[in-house]
Amino acid sequence: WLAPMRASKRSDDPVETCEKLLSQCEMFSKVPPESLAIISGLMTYRTVRRNEVLLQQSAPSDRFFLLESGEISRRFKDPEDGKTHNVEYAIKAKSVNSMKILSGDPVYATVKCMSEECRLYELQRDKFLKLLSNKPEITIQIAEGLCEEVRRSSKKYRTPLLQQKQQEVNVPAVAIAAGIESYYRSALNAMLNARLTGVKSDLFPNMHIQVPTRIAYIVGFKGLRTIFDKHVDAESFGDNATAVSLATAVAPGILMTPISSVLEASNAGHLNPESMTTRWLRGVVPRAGREIIFGVGLNQLSDYFEERMTPMFPQNPMMANAAGSLAAGVVSGYLSHVPHNLSTYKLMEPNKSYGQLFKMFVDKSCPPIVDASTSAWPAFARTATRSIFSVMFPRGVMIRTVQIVGSFMILNGTINYLQLLEHNKIQRA
């Protein structure tokens, strides 16, 4: 049953509003304004009240609507099991039943007005088909619009992780981002080290060393990736292409480890009295592993996730960038935590071996309930279980993950924003 719809007067220009709604409909995206004006002239302005039915499931598709204001519901009743489902479409234009109007297929879902009132335009199918018969060029334009929408909605970017390519680096943008991020990183590092060792320190120690070093460090990561992307063609190595791609992905982390070591040593003076020339070498091996994870996360993994987040934010590249950085930060923060702990312990306890430091890490990270549950187990089984739990759920992992997530979002977000401003400036010139 279709509720009777009442005609309504409007204070603004109904033709102009109708043409605007038509232009926003994917079906009419390729139809020129003069043809939209003809179509709008065939449409009737209506007002319906709450719970009035616009279209009934399985009824003939003899009309379609453009919704000017109000909320509607689309509900499909499955004839096989009798269940009712709310229907949502990826296409968000304010058109109702427009895709069925050409074929005349039965209405898919019952459509009701759910707000106090819904204001809309209605076009009868017979009028529309007559227009298309008289003006076949509009039919071609509608087909072009529908084809473009199919291409757009079906297009997905799925570049493999190690094949992500760096856009041209804007060094000033990277430097500004790194300068901002250095304060965030320093504070989180101090909190994490306090969590691991129980000894508090200044949040911003030796910033005269940290800031320029961090800038060189981040510019190095981005710059090295660009150099490798430009001058190393992994595909030219045939069967070894994957190995070459992996090597170019991890190389920036290895090459930037000395700079990272200086940054770490700047935060450890309160526990390690050695001079900076000696202190920066402590924990360099696990730190290299951590830097490889950080570099791949900041570069390839952030781009990998951003590419897959873009369809969720088609009109907001900054949100896609932030979401991609967040996902990459969570992965990198978790995976890099154990090597980060070992490098930190070695920096602060330089006289202990890595075996002793790993045992200290396990003792600090293993949950008390695991200690209690395994107290009567054989020594090997107890040690293995405690080690696995400590590696899987390490102490301070949340702080470390928040630090990496924040760093990635600050760095990638600031770089992306500044480069976007520069691009827009060039476009306007």
Coordinates of C-alpha atoms in Angstrom, one line a residue, residues 53-206:
V53 CA 5.4 4.3 2.5
L54 CA 7.2 5.6 -0.6
L55 CA 7.9 2.3 -2.2
Q56 CA 6.7 -1.2 -1.3
Q57 CA 8.9 -4.3 -1.7
S58 CA 8.1 -6.4 -4.8
A59 CA 5.8 -3.7 -6.3
P60 CA 6.5 -2.5 -9.9
S61 CA 9.2 0.2 -10.1
D62 CA 7.0 2.9 -11.6
R63 CA 8.8 5.9 -10.0
F64 CA 11.9 7.1 -8.3
F65 CA 12.6 9.9 -5.8
L66 CA 15.2 12.5 -4.9
L67 CA 15.2 13.2 -1.2
E68 CA 15.6 16.9 -0.4
S69 CA 15.3 16.6 3.4
G70 CA 14.2 14.0 6.0
E71 CA 15.2 10.5 6.9
I72 CA 14.1 7.3 5.2
S73 CA 14.4 3.6 6.0
R74 CA 14.9 0.8 3.5
R75 CA 13.8 -2.6 4.8
F76 CA 14.0 -5.9 2.9
K77 CA 12.0 -8.9 4.0
D78 CA 13.7 -12.1 3.0
P79 CA 11.0 -14.4 1.5
E80 CA 12.9 -17.5 2.4
D81 CA 13.1 -17.1 6.2
G82 CA 10.8 -14.1 6.8
K83 CA 13.5 -12.0 8.5
T84 CA 13.6 -8.3 7.9
H85 CA 16.9 -6.5 7.3
N86 CA 17.8 -2.8 7.1
V87 CA 19.4 -2.0 3.7
E88 CA 22.3 0.4 3.3
Y89 CA 24.0 1.4 0.1
A90 CA 27.6 2.4 -0.4
I91 CA 26.3 5.1 -2.8
K92 CA 25.2 7.9 -0.5
A93 CA 23.4 10.2 -3.1
K94 CA 19.9 11.1 -2.1
S95 CA 18.2 9.0 -4.8
V96 CA 15.6 6.4 -4.1
N97 CA 14.9 3.6 -6.6
S98 CA 16.8 5.4 -9.4
M99 CA 18.6 2.2 -10.5
K100 CA 15.4 0.3 -11.0
I101 CA 13.6 3.0 -13.0
L102 CA 15.1 1.9 -16.3
S103 CA 14.5 -1.8 -16.1
G104 CA 11.2 -1.6 -14.2
D105 CA 12.3 -4.5 -12.0
P106 CA 10.3 -5.0 -8.8
V107 CA 11.2 -2.7 -5.9
Y108 CA 13.9 -4.4 -3.8
A109 CA 13.0 -3.0 -0.3
T110 CA 10.2 -1.1 1.3
V111 CA 11.0 2.5 1.8
K112 CA 9.4 4.6 4.5
C113 CA 9.7 8.2 5.8
M114 CA 11.1 8.0 9.3
S115 CA 11.3 11.7 10.2
E116 CA 8.5 14.1 11.0
E117 CA 8.3 14.7 7.3
C118 CA 10.3 14.0 4.2
R119 CA 10.5 16.5 1.3
L120 CA 11.3 15.0 -2.1
Y121 CA 10.9 15.1 -5.8
E122 CA 9.1 12.3 -7.7
L123 CA 9.5 11.2 -11.3
Q124 CA 7.1 8.7 -12.9
R125 CA 8.8 6.0 -15.0
D126 CA 6.5 6.4 -18.1
K127 CA 7.4 10.1 -18.3
F128 CA 11.1 9.3 -17.9
L129 CA 11.1 6.6 -20.6
K130 CA 9.3 8.9 -23.0
L131 CA 11.9 11.6 -22.5
L132 CA 14.7 9.1 -23.1
S133 CA 12.9 8.0 -26.3
N134 CA 12.7 11.5 -27.5
K135 CA 16.3 12.5 -26.5
P136 CA 18.5 9.4 -26.8
E137 CA 21.6 11.5 -26.1
I138 CA 20.5 11.6 -22.4
T139 CA 20.4 7.8 -22.4
I140 CA 24.0 7.7 -23.5
Q141 CA 25.0 10.3 -20.8
I142 CA 23.2 8.2 -18.1
A143 CA 25.0 5.1 -19.3
E144 CA 28.4 6.9 -19.1
G145 CA 27.6 8.1 -15.6
L146 CA 26.7 4.5 -14.5
C147 CA 29.8 3.1 -16.1
E148 CA 32.0 5.5 -14.3
E149 CA 30.4 4.7 -11.0
V150 CA 30.9 1.0 -11.6
R151 CA 34.6 1.6 -12.3
R152 CA 35.0 3.9 -9.3
S153 CA 33.3 1.5 -6.9
S154 CA 35.1 -1.6 -8.2
K155 CA 38.5 0.0 -8.2
K156 CA 40.8 -1.1 -5.4
Y157 CA 44.4 -0.4 -4.8
R158 CA 46.3 -3.4 -3.5
T159 CA 50.0 -2.7 -3.8
P160 CA 52.0 -5.4 -2.0
L161 CA 53.8 -4.3 1.1
L162 CA 57.4 -4.3 -0.2
Q163 CA 56.3 -2.7 -3.5
Q164 CA 55.0 0.5 -1.9
K165 CA 56.8 3.6 -3.5
Q166 CA 57.7 6.8 -1.7
Q167 CA 56.4 10.1 -3.1
E168 CA 58.9 12.9 -3.6
V169 CA 60.2 14.0 -0.3
N170 CA 59.7 17.6 0.9
V171 CA 62.7 17.9 3.2
P172 CA 61.4 21.1 5.0
A173 CA 58.1 19.4 5.7
V174 CA 59.9 16.3 7.0
A175 CA 62.2 18.4 9.2
I176 CA 59.3 20.4 10.7
A177 CA 57.4 17.1 11.4
A178 CA 60.5 15.5 13.0
G179 CA 61.1 18.6 15.2
I180 CA 57.5 18.5 16.5
E181 CA 57.6 14.7 17.0
S182 CA 61.0 14.8 18.9
Y183 CA 59.3 16.3 22.0
Y184 CA 56.5 13.8 21.9
R185 CA 59.0 10.9 21.5
S186 CA 61.3 12.2 24.3
A187 CA 58.4 12.4 26.8
L188 CA 57.1 8.9 26.0
N189 CA 60.6 7.4 26.0
A190 CA 61.2 8.8 29.5
M191 CA 57.8 7.3 30.7
L192 CA 58.7 3.9 29.1
N193 CA 62.1 3.8 30.6
A194 CA 60.7 4.6 34.0
R195 CA 58.2 1.8 33.5
L196 CA 61.0 -0.7 32.6
T197 CA 63.6 0.4 35.3
G198 CA 61.5 2.0 38.0
V199 CA 63.7 5.1 37.9
K200 CA 62.2 8.4 36.7
S201 CA 64.0 10.9 34.6
D202 CA 63.4 14.3 32.9
L203 CA 60.9 14.2 30.1
F204 CA 63.0 16.4 27.8
P205 CA 66.7 15.8 28.5
N206 CA 69.4 17.1 26.2

